mmCIF file of C-alpha atoms and ligand atoms in Angstrom:
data_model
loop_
_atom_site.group_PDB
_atom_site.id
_atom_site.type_symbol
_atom_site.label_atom_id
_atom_site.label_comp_id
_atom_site.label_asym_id
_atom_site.label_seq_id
_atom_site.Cartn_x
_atom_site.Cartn_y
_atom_site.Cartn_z
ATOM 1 C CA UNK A 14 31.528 96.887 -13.555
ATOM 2 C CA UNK A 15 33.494 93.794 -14.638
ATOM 3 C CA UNK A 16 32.946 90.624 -16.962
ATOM 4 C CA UNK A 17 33.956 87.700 -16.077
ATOM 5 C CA UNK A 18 35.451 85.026 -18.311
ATOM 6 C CA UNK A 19 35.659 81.671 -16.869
ATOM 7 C CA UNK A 20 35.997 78.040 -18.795
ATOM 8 C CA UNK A 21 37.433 74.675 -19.204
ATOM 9 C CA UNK A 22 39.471 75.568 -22.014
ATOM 10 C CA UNK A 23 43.216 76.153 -23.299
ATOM 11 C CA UNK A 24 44.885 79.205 -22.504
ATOM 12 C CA UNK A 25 44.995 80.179 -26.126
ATOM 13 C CA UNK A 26 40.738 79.392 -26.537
ATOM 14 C CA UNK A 27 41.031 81.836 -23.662
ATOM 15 C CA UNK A 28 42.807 84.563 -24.683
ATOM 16 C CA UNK A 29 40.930 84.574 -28.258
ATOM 17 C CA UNK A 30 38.056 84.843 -26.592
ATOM 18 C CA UNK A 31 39.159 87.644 -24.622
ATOM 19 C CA UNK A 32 41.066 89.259 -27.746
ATOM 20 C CA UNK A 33 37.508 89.135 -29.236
ATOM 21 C CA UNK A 34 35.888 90.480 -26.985
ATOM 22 C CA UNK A 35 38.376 93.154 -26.073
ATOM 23 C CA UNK A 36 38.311 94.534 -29.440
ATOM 24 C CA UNK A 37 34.986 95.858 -29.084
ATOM 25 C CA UNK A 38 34.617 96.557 -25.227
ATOM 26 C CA UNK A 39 38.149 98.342 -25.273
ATOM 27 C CA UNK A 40 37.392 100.517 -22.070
ATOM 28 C CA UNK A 41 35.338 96.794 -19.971
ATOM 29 C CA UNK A 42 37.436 95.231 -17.235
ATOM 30 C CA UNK A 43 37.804 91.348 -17.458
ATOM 31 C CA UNK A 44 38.678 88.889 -15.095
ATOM 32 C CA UNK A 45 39.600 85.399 -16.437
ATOM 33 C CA UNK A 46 39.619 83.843 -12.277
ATOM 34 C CA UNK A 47 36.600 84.136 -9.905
ATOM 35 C CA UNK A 48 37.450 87.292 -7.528
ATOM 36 C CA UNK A 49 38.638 86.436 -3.941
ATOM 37 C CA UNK A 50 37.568 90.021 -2.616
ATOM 38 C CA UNK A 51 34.368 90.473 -1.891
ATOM 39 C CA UNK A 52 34.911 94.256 -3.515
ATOM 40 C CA UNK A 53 36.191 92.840 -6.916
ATOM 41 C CA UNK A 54 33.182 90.269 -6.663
ATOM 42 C CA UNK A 55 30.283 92.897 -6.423
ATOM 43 C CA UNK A 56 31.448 94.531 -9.404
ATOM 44 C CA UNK A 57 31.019 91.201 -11.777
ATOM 45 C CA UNK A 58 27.988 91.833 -14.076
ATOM 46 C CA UNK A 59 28.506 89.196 -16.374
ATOM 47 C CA UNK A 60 29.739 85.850 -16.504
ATOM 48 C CA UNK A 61 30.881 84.255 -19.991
ATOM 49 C CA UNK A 62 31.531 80.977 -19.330
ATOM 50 C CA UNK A 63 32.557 77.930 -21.342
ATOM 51 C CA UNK A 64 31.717 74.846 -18.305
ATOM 52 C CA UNK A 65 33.779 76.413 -15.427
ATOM 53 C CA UNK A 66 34.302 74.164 -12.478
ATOM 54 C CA UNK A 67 31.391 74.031 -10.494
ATOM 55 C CA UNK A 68 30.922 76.552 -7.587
ATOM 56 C CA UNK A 69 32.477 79.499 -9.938
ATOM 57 C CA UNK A 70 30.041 81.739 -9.961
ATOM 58 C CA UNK A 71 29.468 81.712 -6.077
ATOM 59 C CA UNK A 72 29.450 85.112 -4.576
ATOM 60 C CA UNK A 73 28.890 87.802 -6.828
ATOM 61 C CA UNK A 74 25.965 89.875 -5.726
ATOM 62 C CA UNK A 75 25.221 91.878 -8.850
ATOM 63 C CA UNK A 76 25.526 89.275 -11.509
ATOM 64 C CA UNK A 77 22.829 89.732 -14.008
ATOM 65 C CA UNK A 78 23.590 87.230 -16.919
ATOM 66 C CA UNK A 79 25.458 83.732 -17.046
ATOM 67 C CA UNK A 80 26.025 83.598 -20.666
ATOM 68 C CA UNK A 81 27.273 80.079 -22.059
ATOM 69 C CA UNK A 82 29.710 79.715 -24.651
ATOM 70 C CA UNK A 83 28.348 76.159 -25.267
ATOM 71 C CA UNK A 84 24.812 75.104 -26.952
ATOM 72 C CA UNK A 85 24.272 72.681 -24.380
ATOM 73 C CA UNK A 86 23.859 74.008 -20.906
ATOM 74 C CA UNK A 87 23.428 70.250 -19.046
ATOM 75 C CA UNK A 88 26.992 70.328 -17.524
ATOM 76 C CA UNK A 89 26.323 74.064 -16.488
ATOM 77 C CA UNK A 90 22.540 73.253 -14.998
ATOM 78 C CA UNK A 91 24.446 69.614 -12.764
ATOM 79 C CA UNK A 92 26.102 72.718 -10.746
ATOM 80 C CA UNK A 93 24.011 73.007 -7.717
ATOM 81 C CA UNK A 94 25.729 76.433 -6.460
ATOM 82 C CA UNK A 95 24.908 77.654 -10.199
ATOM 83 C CA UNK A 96 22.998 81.224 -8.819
ATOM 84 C CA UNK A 97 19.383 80.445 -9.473
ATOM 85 C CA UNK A 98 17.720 83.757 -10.055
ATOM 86 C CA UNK A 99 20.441 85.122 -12.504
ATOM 87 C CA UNK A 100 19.122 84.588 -16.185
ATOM 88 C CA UNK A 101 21.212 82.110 -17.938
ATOM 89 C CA UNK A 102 21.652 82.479 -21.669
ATOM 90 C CA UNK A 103 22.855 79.459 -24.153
ATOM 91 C CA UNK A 104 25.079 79.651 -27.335
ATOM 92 C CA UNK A 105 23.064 79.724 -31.006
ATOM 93 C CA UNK A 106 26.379 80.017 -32.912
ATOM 94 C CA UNK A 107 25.599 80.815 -37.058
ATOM 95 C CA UNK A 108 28.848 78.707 -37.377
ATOM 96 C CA UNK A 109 28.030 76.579 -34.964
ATOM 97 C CA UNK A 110 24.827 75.747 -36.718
ATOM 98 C CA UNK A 111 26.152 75.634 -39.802
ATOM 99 C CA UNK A 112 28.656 73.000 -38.799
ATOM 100 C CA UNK A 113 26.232 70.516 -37.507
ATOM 101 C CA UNK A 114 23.607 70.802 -40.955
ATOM 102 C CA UNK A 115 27.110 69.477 -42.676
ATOM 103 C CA UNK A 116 28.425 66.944 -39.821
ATOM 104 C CA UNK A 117 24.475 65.464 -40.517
ATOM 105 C CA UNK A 118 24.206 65.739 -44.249
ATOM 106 C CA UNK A 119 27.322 63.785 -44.147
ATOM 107 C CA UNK A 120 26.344 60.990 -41.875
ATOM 108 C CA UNK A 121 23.134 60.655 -43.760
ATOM 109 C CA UNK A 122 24.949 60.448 -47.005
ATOM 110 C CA UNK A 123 27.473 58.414 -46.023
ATOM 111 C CA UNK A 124 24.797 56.016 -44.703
ATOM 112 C CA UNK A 125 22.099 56.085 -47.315
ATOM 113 C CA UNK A 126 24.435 55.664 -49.813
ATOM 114 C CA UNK A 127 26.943 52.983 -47.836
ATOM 115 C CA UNK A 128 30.314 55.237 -47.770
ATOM 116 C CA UNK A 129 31.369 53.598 -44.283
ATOM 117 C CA UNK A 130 30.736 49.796 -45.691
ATOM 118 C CA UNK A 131 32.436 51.088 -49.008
ATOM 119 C CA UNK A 132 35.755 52.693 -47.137
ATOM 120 C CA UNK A 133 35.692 49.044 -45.342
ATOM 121 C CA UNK A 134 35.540 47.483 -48.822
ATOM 122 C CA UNK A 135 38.630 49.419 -49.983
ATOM 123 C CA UNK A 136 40.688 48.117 -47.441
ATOM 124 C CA UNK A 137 39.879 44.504 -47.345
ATOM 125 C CA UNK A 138 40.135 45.233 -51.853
ATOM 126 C CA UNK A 139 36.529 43.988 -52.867
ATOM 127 C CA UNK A 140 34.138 45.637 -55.697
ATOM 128 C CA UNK A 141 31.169 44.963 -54.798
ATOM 129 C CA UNK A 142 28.875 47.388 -56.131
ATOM 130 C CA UNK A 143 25.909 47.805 -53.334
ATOM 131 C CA UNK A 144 22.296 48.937 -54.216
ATOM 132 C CA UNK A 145 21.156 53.136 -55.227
ATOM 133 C CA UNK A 146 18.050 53.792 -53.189
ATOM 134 C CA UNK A 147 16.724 57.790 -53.901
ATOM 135 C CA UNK A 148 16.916 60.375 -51.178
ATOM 136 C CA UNK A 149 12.643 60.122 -51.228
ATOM 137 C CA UNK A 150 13.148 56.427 -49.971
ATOM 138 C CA UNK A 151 15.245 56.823 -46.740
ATOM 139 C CA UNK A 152 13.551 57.685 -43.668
ATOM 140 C CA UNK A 153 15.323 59.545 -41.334
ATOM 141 C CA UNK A 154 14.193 60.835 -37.628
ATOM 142 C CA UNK A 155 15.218 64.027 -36.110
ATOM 143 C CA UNK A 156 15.067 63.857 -32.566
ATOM 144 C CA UNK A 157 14.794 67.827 -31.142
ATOM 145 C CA UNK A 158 13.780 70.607 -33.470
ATOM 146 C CA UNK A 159 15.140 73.245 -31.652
ATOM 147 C CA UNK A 160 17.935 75.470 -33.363
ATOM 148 C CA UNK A 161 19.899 72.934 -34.476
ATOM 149 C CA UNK A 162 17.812 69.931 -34.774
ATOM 150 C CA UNK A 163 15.480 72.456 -36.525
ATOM 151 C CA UNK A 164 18.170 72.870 -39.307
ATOM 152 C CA UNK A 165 19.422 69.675 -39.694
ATOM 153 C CA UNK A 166 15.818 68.346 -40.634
ATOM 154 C CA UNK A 167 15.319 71.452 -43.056
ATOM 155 C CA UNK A 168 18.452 70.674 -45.026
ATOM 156 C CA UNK A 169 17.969 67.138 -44.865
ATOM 157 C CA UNK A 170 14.537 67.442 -46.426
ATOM 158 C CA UNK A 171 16.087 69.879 -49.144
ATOM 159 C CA UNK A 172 18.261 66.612 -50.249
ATOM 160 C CA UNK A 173 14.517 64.911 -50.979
ATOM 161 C CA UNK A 174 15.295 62.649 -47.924
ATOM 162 C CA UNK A 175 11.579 61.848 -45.996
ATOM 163 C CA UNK A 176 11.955 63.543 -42.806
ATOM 164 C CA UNK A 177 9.982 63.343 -39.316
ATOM 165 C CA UNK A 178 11.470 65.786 -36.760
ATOM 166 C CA UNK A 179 10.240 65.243 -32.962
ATOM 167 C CA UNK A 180 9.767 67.748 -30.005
ATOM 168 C CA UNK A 181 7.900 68.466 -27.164
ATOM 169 C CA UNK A 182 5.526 70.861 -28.550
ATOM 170 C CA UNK A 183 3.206 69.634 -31.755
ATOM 171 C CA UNK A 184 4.416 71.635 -34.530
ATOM 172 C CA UNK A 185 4.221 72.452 -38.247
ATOM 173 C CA UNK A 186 7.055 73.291 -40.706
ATOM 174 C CA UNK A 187 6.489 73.123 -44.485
ATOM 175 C CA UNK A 188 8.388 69.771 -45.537
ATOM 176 C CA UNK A 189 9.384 68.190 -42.857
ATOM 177 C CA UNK A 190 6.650 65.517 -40.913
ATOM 178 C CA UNK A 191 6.626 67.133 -36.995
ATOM 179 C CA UNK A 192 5.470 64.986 -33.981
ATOM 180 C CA UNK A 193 5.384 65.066 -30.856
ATOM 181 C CA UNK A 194 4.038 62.712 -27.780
ATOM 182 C CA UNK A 195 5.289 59.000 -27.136
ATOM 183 C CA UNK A 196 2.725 57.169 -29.667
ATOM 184 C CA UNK A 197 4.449 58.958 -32.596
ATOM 185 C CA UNK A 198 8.042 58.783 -31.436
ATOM 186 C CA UNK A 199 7.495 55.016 -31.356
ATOM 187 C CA UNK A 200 5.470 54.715 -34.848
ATOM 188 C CA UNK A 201 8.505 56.920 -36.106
ATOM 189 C CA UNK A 202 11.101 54.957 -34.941
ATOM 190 C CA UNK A 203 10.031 51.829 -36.235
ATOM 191 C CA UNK A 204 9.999 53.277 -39.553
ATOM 192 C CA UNK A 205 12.940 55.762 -39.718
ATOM 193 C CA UNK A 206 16.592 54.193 -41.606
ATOM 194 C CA UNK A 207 18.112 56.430 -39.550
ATOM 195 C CA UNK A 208 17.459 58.470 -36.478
ATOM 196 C CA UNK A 209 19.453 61.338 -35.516
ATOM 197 C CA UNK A 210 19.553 62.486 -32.038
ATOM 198 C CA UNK A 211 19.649 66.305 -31.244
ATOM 199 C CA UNK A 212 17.567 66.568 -28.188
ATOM 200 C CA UNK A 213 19.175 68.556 -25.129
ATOM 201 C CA UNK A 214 20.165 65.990 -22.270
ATOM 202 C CA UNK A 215 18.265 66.867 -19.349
ATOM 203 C CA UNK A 216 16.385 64.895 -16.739
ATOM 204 C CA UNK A 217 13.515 63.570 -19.312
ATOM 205 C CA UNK A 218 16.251 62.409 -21.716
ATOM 206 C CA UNK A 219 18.744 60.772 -20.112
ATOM 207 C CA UNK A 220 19.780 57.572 -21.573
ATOM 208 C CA UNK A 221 16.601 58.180 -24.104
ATOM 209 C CA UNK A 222 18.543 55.396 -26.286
ATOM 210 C CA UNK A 223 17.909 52.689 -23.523
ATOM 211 C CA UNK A 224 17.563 48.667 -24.915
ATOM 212 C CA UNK A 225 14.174 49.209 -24.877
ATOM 213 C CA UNK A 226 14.200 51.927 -26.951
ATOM 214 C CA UNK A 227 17.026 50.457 -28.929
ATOM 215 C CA UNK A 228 14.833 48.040 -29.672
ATOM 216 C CA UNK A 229 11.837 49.972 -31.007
ATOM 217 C CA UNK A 230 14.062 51.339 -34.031
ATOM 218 C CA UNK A 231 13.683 49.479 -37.577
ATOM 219 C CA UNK A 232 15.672 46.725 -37.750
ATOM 220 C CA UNK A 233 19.039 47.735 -39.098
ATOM 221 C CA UNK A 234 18.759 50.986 -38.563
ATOM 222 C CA UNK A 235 21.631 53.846 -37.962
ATOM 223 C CA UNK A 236 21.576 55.700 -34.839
ATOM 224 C CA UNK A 237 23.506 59.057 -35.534
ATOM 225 C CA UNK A 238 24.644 60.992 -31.775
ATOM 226 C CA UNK A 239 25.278 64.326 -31.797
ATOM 227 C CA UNK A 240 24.415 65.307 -28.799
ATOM 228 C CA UNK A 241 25.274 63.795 -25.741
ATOM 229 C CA UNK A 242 26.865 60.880 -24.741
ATOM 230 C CA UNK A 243 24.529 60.310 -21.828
ATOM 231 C CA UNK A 244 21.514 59.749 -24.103
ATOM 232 C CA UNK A 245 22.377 56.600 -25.011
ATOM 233 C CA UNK A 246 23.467 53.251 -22.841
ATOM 234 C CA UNK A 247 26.595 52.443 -24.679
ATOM 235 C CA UNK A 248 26.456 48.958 -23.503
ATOM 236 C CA UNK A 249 23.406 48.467 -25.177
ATOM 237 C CA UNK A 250 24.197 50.153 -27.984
ATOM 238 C CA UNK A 251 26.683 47.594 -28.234
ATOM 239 C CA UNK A 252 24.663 44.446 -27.932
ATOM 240 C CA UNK A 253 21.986 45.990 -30.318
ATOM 241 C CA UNK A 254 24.796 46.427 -33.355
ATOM 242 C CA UNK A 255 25.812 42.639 -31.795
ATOM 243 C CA UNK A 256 22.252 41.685 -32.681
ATOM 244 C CA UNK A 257 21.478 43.325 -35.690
ATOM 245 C CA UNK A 258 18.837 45.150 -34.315
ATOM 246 C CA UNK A 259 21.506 48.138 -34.855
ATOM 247 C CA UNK A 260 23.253 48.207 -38.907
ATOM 248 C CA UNK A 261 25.393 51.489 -37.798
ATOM 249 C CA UNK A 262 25.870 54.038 -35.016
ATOM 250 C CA UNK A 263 27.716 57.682 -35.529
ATOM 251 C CA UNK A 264 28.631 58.859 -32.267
ATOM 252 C CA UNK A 265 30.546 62.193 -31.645
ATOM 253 C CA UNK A 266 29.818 62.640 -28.266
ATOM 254 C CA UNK A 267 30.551 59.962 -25.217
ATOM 255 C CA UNK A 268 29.229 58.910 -22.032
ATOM 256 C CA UNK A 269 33.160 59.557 -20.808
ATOM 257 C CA UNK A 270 35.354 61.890 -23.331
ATOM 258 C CA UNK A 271 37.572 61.778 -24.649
ATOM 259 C CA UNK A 272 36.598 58.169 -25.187
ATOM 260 C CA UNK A 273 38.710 55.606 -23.245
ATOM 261 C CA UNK A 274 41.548 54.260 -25.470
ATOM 262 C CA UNK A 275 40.238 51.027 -24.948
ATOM 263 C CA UNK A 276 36.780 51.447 -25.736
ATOM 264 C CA UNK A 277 34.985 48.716 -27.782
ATOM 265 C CA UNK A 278 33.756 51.708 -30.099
ATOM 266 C CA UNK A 279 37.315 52.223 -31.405
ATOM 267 C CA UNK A 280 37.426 49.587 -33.784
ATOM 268 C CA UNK A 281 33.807 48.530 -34.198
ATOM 269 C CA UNK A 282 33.421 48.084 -38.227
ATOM 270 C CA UNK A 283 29.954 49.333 -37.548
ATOM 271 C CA UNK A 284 30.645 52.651 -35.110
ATOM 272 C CA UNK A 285 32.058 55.605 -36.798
ATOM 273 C CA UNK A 286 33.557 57.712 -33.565
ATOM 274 C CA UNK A 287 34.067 61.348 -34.100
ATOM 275 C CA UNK A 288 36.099 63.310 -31.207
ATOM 276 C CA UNK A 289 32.749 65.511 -30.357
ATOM 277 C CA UNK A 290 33.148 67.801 -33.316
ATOM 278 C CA UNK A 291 30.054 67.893 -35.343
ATOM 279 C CA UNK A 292 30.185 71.621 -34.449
ATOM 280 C CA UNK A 293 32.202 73.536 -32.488
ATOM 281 C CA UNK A 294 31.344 76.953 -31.081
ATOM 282 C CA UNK A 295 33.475 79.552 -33.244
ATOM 283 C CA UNK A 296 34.698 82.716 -31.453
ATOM 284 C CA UNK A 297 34.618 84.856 -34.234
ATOM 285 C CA UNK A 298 30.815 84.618 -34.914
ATOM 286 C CA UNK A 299 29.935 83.791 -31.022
ATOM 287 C CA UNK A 300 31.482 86.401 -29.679
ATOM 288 C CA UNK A 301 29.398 88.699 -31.643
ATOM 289 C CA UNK A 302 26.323 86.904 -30.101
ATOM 290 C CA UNK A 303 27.887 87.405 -26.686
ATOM 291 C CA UNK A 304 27.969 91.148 -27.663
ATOM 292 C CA UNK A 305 24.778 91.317 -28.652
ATOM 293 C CA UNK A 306 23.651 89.685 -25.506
ATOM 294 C CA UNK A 307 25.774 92.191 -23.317
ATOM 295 C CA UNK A 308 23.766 95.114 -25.277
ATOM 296 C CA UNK A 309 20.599 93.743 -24.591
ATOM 297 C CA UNK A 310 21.295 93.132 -21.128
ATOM 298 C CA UNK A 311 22.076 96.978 -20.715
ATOM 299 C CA UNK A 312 19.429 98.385 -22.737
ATOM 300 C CA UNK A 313 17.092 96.338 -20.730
ATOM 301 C CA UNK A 314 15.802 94.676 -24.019
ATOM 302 C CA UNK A 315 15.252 90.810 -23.930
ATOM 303 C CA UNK A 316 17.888 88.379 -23.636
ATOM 304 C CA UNK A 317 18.741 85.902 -26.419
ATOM 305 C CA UNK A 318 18.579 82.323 -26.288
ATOM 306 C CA UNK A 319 17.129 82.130 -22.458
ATOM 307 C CA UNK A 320 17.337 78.926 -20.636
ATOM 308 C CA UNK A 321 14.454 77.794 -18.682
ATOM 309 C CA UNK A 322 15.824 76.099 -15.531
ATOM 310 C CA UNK A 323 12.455 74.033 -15.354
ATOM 311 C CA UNK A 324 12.998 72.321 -18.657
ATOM 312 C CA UNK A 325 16.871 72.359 -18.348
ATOM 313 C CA UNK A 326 17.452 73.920 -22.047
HETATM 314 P P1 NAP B 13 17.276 73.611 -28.617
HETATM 315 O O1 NAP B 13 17.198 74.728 -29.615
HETATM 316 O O2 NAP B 13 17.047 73.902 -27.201
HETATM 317 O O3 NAP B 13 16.234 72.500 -29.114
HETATM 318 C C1 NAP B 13 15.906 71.386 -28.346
HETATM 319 C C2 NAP B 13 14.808 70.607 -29.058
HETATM 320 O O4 NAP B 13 14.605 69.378 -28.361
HETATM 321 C C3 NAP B 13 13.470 71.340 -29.065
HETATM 322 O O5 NAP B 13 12.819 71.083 -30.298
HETATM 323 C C4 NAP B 13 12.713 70.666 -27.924
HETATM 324 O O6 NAP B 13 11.321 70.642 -28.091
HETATM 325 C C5 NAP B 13 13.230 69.247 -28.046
HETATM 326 N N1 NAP B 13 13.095 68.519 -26.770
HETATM 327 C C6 NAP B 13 13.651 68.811 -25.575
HETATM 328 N N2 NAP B 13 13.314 67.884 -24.653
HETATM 329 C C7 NAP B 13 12.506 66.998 -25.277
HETATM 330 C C8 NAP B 13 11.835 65.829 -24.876
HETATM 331 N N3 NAP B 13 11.928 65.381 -23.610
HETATM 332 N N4 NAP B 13 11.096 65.175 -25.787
HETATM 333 C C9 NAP B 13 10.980 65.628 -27.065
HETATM 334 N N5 NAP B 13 11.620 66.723 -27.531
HETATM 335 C C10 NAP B 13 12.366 67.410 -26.647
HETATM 336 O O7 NAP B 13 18.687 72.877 -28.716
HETATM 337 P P2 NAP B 13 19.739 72.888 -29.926
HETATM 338 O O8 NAP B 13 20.438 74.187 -30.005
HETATM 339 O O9 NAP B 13 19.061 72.389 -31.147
HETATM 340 O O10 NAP B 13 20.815 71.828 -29.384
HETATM 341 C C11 NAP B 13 20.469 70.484 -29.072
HETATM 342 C C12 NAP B 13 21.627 69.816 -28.349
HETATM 343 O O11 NAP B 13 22.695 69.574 -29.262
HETATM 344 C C13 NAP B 13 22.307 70.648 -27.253
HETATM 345 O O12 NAP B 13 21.560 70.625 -26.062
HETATM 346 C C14 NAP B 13 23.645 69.970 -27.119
HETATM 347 O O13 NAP B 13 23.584 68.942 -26.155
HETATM 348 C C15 NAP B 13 23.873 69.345 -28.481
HETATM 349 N N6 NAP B 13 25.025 69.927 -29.182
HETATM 350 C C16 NAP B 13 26.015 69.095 -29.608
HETATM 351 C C17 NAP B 13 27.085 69.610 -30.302
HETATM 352 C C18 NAP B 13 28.155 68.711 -30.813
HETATM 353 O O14 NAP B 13 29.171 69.188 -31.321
HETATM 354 N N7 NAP B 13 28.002 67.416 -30.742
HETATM 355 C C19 NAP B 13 27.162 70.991 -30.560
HETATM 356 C C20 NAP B 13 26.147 71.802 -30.097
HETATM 357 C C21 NAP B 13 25.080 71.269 -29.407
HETATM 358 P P3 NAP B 13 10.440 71.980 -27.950
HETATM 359 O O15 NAP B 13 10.849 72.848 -29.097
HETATM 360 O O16 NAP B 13 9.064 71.490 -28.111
HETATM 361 O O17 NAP B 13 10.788 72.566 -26.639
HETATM 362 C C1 GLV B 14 28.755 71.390 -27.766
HETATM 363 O O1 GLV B 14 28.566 70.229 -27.577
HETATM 364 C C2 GLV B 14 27.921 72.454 -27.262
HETATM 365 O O2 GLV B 14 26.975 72.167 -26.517
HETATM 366 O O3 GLV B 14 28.193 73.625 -27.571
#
């Protein structure tokens, strides 16, 4: 049998992958191209993929696992040829997760205690001392308390910050204020200083951040993106920082990326763009969760991180 290593990325993401990988599977065959002949193709058991081009994993009769190298599997799920019946299996990355809890903590900080308006104020020269609130007296909305979402509103609430996380399912985690259902998102939102978005973009939250929703949010609040570009409707993003009705957005993800060099974003003093980095997958800690997966898989144990087609994450 064969694995099959397939992506949108460099050459050299490639071949650390496959270095990885290699180093522990020393005797496992890899192909990094989807097989032409039909007897190379019925040996693929695997597929580890990082967003290959749609129609890749077409015509391989004994796959058993499509295992993403990404946390988000939206771009994966939009490929209609994408074999329905094999289990497909999502990146939960320790580093991963570890790098988002600090891309938030920052944006929360730097927002709570005004480090964007201050950087402005260096470079236009004005002291101007702004006011101290406490941690206990910002609000701040987690949108998605899955693995990541989860975290973020955990370590959040370990700074003293008042935190209300929000998912599908009614919950209960010590600390943190969980809802769920459209009567508390809205109560939440008009409340929250800032709201940080880590749902998964799927059907039910695309362009979640419409005007109307845009316009539910406190006055003045932050909206913090890091997760998809297509939650939000840039355009009214835009006219809702125009407004007011918006006092800052942190976006590191786009509804086109990389972001268009012209894009009004750029040099808004109120949009702090990040290239879609608040965390990166990390080979050297994924690929042990690939390996784990691959065990699993041929053990006949349970697979890790499991996506449910229905529910699209
Ligand atoms: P996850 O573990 O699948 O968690 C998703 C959470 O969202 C769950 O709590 C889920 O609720 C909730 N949810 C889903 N649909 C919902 C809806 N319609 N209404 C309310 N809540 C809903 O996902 P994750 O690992 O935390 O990742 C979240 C997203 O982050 C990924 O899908 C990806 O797009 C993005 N991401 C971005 C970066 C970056 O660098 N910017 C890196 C990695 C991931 P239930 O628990 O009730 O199901
Ligand atoms: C990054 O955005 C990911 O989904 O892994």
């Amino acid at each position: 049998m064969s694995l099959l290593l397939l992506g949108r990325w460099s050459d050299a993401e490639r071949d650390r992958w496959l270095q990885l990988l290699q180093a522990e599977l020393p005797a496992e065959r890899f192909l990094l191209a989807p097989p032409t002949d039909p007897a190379e193709a019925a040996e693929v058991e695997a597929a580890i993929v990082a967003n290959p081009e749609p129609g890749s994993l077409i015509g391989l009769p004994n796959l058993r696992l499509i295992q993403s190298v990404w946390a988000g599997v939206d771009r994966l799920l939009q490929d209609p040829t994408l074999p329905p019946e094999v289990p497909l299996s999502r990146m939960v990355d320790p580093a991963m997760n570890e790098a988002m809890v600090h891309t938030a903590l920052w944006a929360v900080l730097s927002l709570h205690r005004h480090f964007f308006a201050l950087a402005r104020q260096q470079r236009e020269g004005l002291w101007q001392q702004p006011e101290q609130r406490r941690a206990a007296e910002v609000n701040v909305l987690v949108l998605g308390l899955g693995e990541l979402g989860g975290r973020v509103a955990r370590a959040l609430a370990a700074q003293g910050y008042a935190v209300s996380a929000w998912s599908t399912r009614p919950t209960e985690q010590a600390g943190l204020r969980c809802l769920a259902g459209e009567a508390a998102l809205q109560a939440a939102l008009a409340e929250a200083d800032v709201v940080i978005n880590l749902l998964p973009l799927t059907p039910a939250t695309q362009q979640f951040f419409s005007a109307a929703r845009l316009a539910q949010m406190r006055r003045g609040a932050a909206l913090v993106n890091l997760a998809r570009g297509a939650h939000v409707d840039e355009a009214a993003l835009l006219q809702a920082l125009a407004s007011g009705q918006l006092g800052h957005a942190v976006l590191d993800v786009f509804a086109q990326e990389p972001l268009d060099p012209g894009h009004a974003f750029w040099q808004h003093p109120q949009v702090t763009v990040l290239p879609h980095c608040a965390a990166q997958t990390d080979a050297r800690s994924a690929a042990a969760v690939v390996l784990a997966n691959l065990r699993a898989l041929r053990e006949g144990r349970p697979l890790a991180h499991q996506v449910s087609r229905q529910r699209g994450y």
